[in-house]
Coordinates of C-alpha atoms in Angstrom, one line a residue:
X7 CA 110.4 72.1 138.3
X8 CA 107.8 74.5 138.9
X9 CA 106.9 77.0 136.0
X10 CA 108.4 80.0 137.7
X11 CA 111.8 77.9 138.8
X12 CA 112.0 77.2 135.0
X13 CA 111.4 80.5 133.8
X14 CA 114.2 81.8 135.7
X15 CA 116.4 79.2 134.9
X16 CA 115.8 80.3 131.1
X17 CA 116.2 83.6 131.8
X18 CA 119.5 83.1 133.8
X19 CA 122.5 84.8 132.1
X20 CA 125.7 83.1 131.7
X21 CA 128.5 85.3 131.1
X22 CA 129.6 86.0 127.4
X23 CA 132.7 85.8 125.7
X24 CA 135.1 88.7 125.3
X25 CA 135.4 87.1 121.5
X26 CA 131.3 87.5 121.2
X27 CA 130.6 89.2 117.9
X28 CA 134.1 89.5 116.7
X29 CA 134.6 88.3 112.9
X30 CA 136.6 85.6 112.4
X31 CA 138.3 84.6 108.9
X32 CA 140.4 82.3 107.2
X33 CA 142.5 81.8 104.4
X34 CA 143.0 79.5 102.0
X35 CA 145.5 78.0 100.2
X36 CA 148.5 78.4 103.5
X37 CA 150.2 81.8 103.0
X38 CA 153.4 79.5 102.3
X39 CA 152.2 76.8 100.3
X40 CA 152.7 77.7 96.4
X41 CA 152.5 75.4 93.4
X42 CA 155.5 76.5 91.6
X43 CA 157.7 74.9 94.2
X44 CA 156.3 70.7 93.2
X45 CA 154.5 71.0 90.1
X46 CA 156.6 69.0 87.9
X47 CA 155.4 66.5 90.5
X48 CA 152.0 67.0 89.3
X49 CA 151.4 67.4 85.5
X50 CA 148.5 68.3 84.0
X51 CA 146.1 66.0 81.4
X52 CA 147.7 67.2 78.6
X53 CA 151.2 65.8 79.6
X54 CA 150.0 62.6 81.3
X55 CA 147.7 61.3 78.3
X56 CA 145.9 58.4 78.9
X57 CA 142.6 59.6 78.5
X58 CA 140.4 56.5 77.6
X59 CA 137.3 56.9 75.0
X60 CA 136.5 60.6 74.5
X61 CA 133.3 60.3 71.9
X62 CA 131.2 63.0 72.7
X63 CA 126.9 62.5 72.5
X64 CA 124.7 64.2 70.8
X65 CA 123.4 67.7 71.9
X66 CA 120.6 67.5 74.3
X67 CA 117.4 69.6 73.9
X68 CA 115.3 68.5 76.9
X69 CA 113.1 72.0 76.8
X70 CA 111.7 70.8 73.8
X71 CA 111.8 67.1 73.7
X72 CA 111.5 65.8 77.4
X73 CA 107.7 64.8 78.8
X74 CA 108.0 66.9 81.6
X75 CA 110.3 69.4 83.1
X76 CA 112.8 68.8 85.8
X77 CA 112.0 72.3 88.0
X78 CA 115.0 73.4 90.9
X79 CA 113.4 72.6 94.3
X80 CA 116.5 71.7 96.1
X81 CA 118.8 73.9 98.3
X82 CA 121.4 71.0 99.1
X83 CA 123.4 71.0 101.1
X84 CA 121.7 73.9 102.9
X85 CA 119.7 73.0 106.4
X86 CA 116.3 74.1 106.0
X87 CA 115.7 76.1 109.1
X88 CA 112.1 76.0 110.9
X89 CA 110.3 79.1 112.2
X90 CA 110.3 79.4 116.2
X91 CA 106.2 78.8 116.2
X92 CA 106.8 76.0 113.3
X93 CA 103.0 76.0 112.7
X94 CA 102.7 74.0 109.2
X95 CA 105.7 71.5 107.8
X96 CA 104.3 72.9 104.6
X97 CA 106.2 76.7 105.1
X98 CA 109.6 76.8 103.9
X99 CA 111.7 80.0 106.0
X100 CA 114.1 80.0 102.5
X101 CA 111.0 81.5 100.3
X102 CA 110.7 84.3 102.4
X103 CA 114.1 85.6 102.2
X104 CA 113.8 88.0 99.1
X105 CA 116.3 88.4 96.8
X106 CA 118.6 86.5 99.8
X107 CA 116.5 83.3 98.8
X108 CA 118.2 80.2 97.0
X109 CA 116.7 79.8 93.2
X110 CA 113.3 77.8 93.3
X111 CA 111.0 77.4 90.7
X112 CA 108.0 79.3 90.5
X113 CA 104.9 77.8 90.1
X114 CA 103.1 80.6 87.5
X115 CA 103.0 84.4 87.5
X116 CA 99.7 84.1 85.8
X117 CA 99.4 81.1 83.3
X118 CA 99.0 78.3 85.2
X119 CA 98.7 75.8 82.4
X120 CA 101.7 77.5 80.5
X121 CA 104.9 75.2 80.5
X122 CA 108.4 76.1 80.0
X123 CA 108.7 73.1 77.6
X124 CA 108.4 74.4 74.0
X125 CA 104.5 74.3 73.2
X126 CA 103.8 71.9 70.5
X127 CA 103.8 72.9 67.1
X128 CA 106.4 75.3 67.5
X129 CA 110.7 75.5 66.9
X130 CA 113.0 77.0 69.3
X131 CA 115.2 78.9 66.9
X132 CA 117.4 81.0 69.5
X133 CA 117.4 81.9 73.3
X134 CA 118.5 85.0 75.4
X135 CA 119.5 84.3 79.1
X136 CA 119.8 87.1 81.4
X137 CA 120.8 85.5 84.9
X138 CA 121.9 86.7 88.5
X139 CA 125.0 85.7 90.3
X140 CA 124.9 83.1 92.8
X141 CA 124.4 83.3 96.5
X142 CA 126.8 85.5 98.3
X143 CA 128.6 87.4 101.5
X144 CA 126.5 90.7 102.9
X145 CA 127.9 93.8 101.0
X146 CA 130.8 95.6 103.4
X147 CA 128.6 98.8 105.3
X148 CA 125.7 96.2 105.4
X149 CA 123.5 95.4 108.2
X150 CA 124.8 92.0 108.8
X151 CA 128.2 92.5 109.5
X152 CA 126.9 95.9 111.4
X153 CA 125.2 93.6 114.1
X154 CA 128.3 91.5 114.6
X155 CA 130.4 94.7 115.8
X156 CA 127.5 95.9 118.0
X157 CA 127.9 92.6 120.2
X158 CA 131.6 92.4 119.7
X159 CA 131.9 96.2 121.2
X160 CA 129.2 95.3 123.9
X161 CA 130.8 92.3 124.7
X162 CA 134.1 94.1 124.9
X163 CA 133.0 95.6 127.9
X164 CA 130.9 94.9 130.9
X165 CA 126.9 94.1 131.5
X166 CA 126.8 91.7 127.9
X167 CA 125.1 88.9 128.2
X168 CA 122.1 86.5 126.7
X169 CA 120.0 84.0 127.4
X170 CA 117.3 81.6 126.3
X171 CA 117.1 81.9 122.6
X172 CA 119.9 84.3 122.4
X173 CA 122.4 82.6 124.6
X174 CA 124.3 81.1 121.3
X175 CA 125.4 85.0 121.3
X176 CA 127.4 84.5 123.8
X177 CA 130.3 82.8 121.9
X178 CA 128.7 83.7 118.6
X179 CA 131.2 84.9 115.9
X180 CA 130.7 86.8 112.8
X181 CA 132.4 84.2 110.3
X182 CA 131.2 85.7 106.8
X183 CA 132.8 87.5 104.2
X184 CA 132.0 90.9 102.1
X185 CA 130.3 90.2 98.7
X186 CA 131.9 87.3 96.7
X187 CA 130.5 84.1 96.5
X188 CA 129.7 81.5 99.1
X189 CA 130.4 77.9 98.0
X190 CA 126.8 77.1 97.5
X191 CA 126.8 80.6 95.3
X192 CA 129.7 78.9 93.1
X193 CA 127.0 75.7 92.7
X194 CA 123.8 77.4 92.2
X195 CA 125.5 78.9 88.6
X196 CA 127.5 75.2 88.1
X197 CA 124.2 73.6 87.8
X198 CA 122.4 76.4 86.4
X199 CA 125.1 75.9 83.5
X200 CA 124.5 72.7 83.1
X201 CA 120.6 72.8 83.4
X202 CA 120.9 75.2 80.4
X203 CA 123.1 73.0 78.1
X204 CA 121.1 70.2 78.8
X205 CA 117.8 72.7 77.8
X206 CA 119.2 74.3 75.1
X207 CA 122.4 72.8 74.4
X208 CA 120.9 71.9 70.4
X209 CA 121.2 75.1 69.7
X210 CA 125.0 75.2 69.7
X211 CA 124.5 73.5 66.7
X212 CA 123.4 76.7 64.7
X213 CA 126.5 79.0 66.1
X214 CA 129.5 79.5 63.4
X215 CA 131.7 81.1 65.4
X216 CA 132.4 80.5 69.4
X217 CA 129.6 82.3 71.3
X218 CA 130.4 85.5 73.4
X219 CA 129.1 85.6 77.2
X220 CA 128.3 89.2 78.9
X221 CA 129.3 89.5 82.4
X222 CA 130.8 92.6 85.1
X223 CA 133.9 92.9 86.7
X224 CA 132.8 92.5 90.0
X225 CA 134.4 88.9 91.6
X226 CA 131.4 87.9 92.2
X227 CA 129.9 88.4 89.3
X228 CA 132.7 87.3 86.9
X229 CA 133.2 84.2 88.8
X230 CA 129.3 83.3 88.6
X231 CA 129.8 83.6 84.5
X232 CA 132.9 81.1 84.9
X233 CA 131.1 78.9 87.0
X234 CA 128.0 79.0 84.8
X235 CA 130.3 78.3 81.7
X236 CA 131.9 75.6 83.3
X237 CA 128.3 73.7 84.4
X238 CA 127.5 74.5 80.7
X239 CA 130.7 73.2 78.7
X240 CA 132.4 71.5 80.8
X241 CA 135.3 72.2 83.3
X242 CA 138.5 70.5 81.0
X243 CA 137.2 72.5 77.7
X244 CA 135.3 75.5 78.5
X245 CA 137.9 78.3 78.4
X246 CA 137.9 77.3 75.2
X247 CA 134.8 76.9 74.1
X248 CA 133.5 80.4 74.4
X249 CA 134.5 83.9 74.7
X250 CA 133.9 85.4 78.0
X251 CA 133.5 89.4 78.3
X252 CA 134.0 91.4 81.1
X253 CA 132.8 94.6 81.2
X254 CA 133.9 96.9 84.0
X255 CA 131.4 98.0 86.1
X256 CA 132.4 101.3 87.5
X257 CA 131.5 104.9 88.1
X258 CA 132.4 106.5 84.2
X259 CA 131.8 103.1 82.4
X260 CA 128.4 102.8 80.4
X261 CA 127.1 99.4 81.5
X262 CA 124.2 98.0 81.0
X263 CA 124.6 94.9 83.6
X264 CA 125.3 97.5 86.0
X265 CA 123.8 100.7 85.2
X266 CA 123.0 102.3 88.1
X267 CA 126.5 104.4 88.2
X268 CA 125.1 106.2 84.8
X269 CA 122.3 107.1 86.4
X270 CA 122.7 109.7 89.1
X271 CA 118.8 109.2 90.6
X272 CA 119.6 105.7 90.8
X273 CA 122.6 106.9 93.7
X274 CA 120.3 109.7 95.9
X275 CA 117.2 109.9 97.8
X276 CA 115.3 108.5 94.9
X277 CA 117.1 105.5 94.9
X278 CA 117.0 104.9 98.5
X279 CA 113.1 105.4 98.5
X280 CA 113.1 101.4 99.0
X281 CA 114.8 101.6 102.1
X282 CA 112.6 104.2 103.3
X283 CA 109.4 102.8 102.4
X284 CA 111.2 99.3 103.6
X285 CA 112.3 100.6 107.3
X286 CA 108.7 102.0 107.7
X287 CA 107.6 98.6 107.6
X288 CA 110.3 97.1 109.9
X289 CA 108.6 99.2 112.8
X290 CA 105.3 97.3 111.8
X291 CA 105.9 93.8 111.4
X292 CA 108.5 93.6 114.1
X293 CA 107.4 95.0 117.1
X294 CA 106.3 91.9 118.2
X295 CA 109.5 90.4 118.2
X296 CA 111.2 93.4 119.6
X297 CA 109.6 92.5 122.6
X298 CA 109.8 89.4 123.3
X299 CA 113.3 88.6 122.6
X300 CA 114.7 91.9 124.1
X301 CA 114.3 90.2 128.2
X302 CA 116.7 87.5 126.9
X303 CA 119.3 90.1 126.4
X304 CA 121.4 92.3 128.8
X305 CA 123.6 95.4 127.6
X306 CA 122.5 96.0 124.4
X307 CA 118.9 98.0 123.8
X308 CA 118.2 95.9 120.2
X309 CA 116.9 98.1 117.8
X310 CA 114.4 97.4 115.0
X311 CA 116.9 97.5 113.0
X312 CA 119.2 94.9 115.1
X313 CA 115.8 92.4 114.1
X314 CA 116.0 93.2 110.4
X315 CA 120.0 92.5 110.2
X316 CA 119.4 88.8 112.6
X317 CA 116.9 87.6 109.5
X318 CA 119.4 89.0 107.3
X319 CA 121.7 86.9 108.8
X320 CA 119.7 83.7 109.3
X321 CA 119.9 84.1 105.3
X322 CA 123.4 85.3 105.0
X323 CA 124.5 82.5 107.1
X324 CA 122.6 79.4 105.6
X325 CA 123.7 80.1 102.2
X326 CA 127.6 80.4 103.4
X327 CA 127.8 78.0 106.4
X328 CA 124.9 75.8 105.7
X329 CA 123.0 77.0 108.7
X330 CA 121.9 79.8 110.9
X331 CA 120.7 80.2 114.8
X332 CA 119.4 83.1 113.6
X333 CA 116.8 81.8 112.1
X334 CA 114.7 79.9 114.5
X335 CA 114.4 83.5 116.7
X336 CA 111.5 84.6 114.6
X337 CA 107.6 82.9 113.6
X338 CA 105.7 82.2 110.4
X339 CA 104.4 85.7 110.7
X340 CA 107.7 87.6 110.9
X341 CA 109.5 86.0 108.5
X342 CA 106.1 86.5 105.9
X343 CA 106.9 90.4 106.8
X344 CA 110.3 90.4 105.8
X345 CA 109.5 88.5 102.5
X346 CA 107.3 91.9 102.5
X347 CA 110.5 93.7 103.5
X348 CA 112.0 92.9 100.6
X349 CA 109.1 93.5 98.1
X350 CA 108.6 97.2 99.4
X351 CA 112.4 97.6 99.2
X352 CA 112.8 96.5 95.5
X353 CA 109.4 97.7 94.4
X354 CA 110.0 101.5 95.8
X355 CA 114.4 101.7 95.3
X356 CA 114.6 99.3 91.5
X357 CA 110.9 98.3 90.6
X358 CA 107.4 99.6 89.2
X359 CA 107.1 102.1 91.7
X360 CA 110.5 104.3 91.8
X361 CA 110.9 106.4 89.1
X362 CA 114.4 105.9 88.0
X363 CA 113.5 102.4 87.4
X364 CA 112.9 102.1 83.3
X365 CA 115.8 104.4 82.6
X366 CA 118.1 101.7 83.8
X367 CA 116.5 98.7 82.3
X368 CA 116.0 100.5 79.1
X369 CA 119.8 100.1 77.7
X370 CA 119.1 96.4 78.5
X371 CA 116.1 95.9 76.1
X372 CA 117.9 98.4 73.7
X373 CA 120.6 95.9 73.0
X374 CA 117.9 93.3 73.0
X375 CA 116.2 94.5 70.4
X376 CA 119.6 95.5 68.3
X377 CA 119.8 91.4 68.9
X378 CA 116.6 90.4 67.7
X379 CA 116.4 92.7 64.5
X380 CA 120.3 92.3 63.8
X381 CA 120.9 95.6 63.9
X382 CA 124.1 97.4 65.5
X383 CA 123.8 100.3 68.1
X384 CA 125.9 103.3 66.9
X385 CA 124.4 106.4 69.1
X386 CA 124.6 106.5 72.4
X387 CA 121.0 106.8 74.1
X388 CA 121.2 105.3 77.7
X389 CA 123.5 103.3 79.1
X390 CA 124.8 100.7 76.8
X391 CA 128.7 101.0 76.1
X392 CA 128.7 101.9 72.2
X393 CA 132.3 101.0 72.1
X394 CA 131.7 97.5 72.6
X395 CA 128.1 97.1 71.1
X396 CA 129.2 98.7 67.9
X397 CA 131.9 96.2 67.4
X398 CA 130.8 93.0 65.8
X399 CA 133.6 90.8 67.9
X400 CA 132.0 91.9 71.6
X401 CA 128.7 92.1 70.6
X402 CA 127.7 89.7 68.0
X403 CA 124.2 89.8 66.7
X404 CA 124.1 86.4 64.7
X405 CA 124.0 84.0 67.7
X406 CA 121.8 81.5 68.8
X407 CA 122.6 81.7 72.3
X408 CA 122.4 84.7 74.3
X409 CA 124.2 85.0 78.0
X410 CA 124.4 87.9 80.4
X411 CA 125.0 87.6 83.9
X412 CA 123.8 90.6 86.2
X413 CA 122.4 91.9 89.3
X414 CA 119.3 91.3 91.3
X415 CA 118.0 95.1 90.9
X416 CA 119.1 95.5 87.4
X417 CA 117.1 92.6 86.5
X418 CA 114.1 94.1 88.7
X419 CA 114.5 97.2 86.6
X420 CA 114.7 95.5 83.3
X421 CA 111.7 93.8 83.9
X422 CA 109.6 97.1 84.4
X423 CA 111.4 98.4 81.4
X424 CA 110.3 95.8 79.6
X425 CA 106.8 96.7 81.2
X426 CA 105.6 92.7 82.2
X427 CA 103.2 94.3 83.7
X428 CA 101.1 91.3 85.5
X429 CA 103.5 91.6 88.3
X430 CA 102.7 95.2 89.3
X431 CA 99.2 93.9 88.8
X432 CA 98.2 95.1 93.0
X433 CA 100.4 98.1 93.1
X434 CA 101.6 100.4 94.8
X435 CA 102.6 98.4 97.3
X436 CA 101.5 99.3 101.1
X437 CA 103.5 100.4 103.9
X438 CA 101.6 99.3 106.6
X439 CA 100.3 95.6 105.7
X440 CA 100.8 93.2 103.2
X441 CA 98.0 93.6 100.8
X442 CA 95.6 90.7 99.5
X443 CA 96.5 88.8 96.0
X444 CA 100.2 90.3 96.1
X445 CA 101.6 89.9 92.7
X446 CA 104.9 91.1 92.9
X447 CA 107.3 88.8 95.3
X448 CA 111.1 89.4 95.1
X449 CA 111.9 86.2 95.9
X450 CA 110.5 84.9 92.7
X451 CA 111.8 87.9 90.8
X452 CA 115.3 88.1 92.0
X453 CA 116.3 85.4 94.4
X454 CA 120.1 84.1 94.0
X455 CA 120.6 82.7 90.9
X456 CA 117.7 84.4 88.9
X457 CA 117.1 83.8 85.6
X458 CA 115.1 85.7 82.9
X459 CA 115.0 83.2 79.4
X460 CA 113.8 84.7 76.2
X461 CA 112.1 81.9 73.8
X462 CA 112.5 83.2 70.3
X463 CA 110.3 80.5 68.1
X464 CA 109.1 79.3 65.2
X465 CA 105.1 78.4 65.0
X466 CA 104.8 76.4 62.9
X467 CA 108.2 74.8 62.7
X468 CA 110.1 76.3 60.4
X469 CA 113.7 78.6 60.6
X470 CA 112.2 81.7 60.6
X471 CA 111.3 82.6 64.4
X472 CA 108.2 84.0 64.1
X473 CA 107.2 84.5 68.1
X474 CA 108.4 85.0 70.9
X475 CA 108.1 84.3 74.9
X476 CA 109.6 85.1 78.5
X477 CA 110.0 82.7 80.8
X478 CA 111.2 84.0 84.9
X479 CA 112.5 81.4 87.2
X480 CA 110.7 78.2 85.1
X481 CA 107.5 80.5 85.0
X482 CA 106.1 81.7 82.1
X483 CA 105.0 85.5 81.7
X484 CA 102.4 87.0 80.7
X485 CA 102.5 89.9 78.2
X486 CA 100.1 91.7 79.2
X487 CA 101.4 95.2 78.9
X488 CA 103.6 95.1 75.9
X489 CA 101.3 96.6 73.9
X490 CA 99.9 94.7 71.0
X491 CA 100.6 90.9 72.4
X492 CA 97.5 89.6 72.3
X493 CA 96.5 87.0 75.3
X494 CA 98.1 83.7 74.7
X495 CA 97.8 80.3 77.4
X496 CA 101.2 79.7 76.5
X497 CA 102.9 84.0 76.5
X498 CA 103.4 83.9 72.7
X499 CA 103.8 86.9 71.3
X500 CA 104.6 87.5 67.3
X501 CA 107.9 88.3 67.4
X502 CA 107.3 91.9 65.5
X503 CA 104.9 92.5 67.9
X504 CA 107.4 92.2 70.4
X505 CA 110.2 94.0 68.8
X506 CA 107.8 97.0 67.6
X507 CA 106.5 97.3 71.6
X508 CA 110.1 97.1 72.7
X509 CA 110.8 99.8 70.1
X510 CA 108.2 101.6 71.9
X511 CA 109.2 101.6 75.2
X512 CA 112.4 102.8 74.2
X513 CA 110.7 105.9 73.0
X514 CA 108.5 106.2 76.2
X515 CA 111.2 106.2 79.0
X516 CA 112.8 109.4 79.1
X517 CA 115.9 108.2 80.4
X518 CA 118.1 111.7 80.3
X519 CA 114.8 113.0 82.6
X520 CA 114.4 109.9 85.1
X521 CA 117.8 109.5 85.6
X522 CA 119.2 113.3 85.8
X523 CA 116.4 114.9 86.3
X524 CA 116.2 117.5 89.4
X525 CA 113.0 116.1 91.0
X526 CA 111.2 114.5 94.4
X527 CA 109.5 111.2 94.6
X528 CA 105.5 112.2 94.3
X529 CA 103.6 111.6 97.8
X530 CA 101.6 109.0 97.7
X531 CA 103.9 107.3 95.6
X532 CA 101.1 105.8 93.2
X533 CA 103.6 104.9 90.0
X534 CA 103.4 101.4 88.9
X535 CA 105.9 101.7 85.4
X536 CA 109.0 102.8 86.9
X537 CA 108.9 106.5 85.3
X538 CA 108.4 109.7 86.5
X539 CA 104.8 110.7 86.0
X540 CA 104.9 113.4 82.7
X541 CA 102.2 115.2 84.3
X542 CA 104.3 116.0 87.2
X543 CA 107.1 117.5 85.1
X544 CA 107.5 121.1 86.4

């Protein structure tokens, strides 16, 4: 066939589907099908008996006793999709995904001969999780689902039609939910649960009363602390083997796993500088790709915007169906700039550079440090709920296991409140190109299934912890930034240190100011701690 015979054949455009773009759902269990109706015929454990040996092992404490650490470099039983230019088997589409990536561990933020394995010489004495939900469906209003009604309406009338790389469009059919977990979501906190026991799982040992876990109300969110405290205790006993709170997360309910709806800047313009700065971008890194895939498509003009919500969706879709022809429509290069996407949308809407930022990760490290010193919370200062942290049942402060399950941007703003600041090392970020020796990546700091792990340590081995260190996605952090923690191969950090610096930053965010405070973004943007600049104060 002759080249131009073939490029017309791939250009050729079959007709689509009146059904093109339209969201299709299902439902399970059956409408009719109900357990009430046979369940005698099906009793449970207790009534049967029979359970053979039940002697239960010893607790495992591999973080401190294993040779080597076991990091998470698996998305099964996720396809891994290839760019459309493929160049190296060596680039993996997943890591470029943002906070839409699948938990991976990252190599170092810094200390490359630092190991999440307890350094030698030293005790782990007690340990503070602070983890993300697993993967999930686009939020309703979003993008993704916003794409799918633009070809179902096009392809409701007449002229729609693709071809080439597009032509799956023709029959294509929205098939994703709105927010809760997908079924690899539900196994990414499974086996983060059981990672953790099998980490840390000694230090149930030290607990006198059953631990309490922090999560939201949200379905997602409460069924990623379930899932997670199943993977950690196992599925038979773990409802009672723990106390699980839920704390509603709601406009005109202090919160600090979700508190963005007690802070008004966090809910205007300032809070949607991410998207701006974000959608400036778009035009940049996707023009390219505007062109060249717009000849394959008849009756719809795509917009940028149409190119940001396909990659959206060649991550939406992998994570809930297992694999996405949306993802093969762009090259190395493109899918690099939406990693960047991301980072501009996170570092300018819930990271170093917006200045709402600190406020909302301050009540976060307030109730840390009411942990670490023992000490209750009794005046309300940010956004912790002082009914519930002044009351020794729902917040404990004698535990050696700490558990809180949250959101991608909260933990994004508790890490600037916390001021790590090695990750806003080459900011502010760019609009226009991705700049040389990036340190902050979203994908390492909030993928699906994030976790933030506080060491708190004993060096020498004794029982009285006496440091302290952060580890982010099996990285360890440096502490450069909280002021007083001298530089350590391994992130130690005396553990007054810490708490006296955490103390600090508590004083230095203003968070009645950054959060309520009548004010515009400063133009350039150049903040890198997530506060409003005090010289700028009118």
């Amino acid at each position: 066939m002759p080249p131009s015979a073939f490029l017309l054949s791939y250009l050729s455009f079959p007709a689509a589907s009146s059904f093109a773009g339209s969201t299709s759902t299902a439902v399970f269990p059956p409408p009719n099908a109900t357990l009430t109706d046979v369940q005698s015929f099906f009793p449970d454990a207790s009534h049967v008996g029979f359970p053979g040996p039940t002697p239960t092992g010893d607790e495992a404490e591999a973080i401190a006793t294993a040779p080597a650490f076991a990091s998470v470099d698996s998305i099964f039983p996720l396809v891994k999709p290839d760019a459309s230019d493929a160049k190296s088997s060596e680039f993996d589409v997943t890591h470029h995904w943002g906070s839409l990536s699948p938990l991976q561990s990252v190599e170092s933020f810094g200390l490359p001969d630092a190991s999440p394995l307890i350094p030698d010489g030293c005790e782990l004495t007690q340990v503070h999780l602070l983890h993300r939900h697993g993967a999930r469906y686009p939020a309703e209003g979003a993008a993704a689902p916003g794409f799918g009604k633009t070809i179902h309406t096009a392809a409701a009338g007449k002229g729609f039609s693709a071809s080439g790389p597009l032509s799956f469009l023709n029959t294509w059919q929205f098939r994703l939910g709105a927010e809760i977990l997908t079924p690899y979501g539900r196994s990414q906190l499974f086996n983060l649960g059981v990672g953790f026991r099998v980490k840390y799982g000694e230090l149930l040992k030290d607990l006198k009363e059953l631990p309490v876990f922090r999560t939201t109300s949200e379905a997602r969110m409460l069924d990623s602390a379930l899932h997670f405290s199943a993977g950690f205790f196992g599925v038979q006993s773990y409802q009672q083997d723990y106390h699980q709170l839920i704390v509603i997360e709601e406009q005109g309910f202090n919160n600090t796993l979700a508190p963005y709806f007690q802070c008004d800047n966090a809910n205007n313009d300032i809070g949607a500088f991410g998207s701006v700065q974000s959608s400036n971008w778009a035009t940049v890194f996707l023009k390219s790709a505007l062109k060249r895939l717009q000849p394959f498509l008849k009756g719809i003009d795509l917009q940028i915007s149409d190119l940001v919500a396909m990659q959206q969706l060649c991550a939406y879709e992998t994570v809930a169906l297992g694999f996405s022809s949306f993802c093969d429509l762009f090259t190395e290069e493109e899918w690099k700039g939406f990693e960047y996407w991301f980072d501009l949308d996170f570092w300018y809407g819930s990271g170093p550079g917006n200045p709402a930022a600190s406020a909302q990760g301050i009540g976060y490290v307030e109730e840390l440090v009411s942990r670490l010193t023992q000490t209750p919370l009794t005046t309300a200062s940010s956004t912790f709920n002082v009914t519930l942290v002044n009351n020794s049942i729902t917040f404990p402060l004698n535990q050696s296991i700490y558990v809180d399950a949250s959101h991608d941007t909260v933990i994004s703003s508790i890490l600037v409140a916390m001021n790590f600041t090695s990750l806003a090392a080459n900011g502010p970020l760019p609009v226009d190109h991705i700049p040389k020796h990036q340190t902050y990546f979203v994908n390492q700091i909030a993928p699906f299934a994030t976790n933030l792990v506080g060491q708190v340590l004993s060096c020498p081995a004794s029982k009285t912890p006496t440091h302290i260190r952060w580890i982010l996605n099996d990285a360890v952090l440096p502490l450069t930034g909280i002021k007083g923690c001298k530089s350590n191969k391994d992130g130690l950090c005396e553990l007054q240190t810490f708490i006296k610096a955490m103390q600090q930053r508590i004083e230095e965010v203003d968070f009645d100011f950054d959060c309520f405070g009548n004010y515009t973004i400063p133009v350039p943007d150049a903040i890198t701690n997530g506060q409003f600049p005090k010289n700028l104060r009118i």
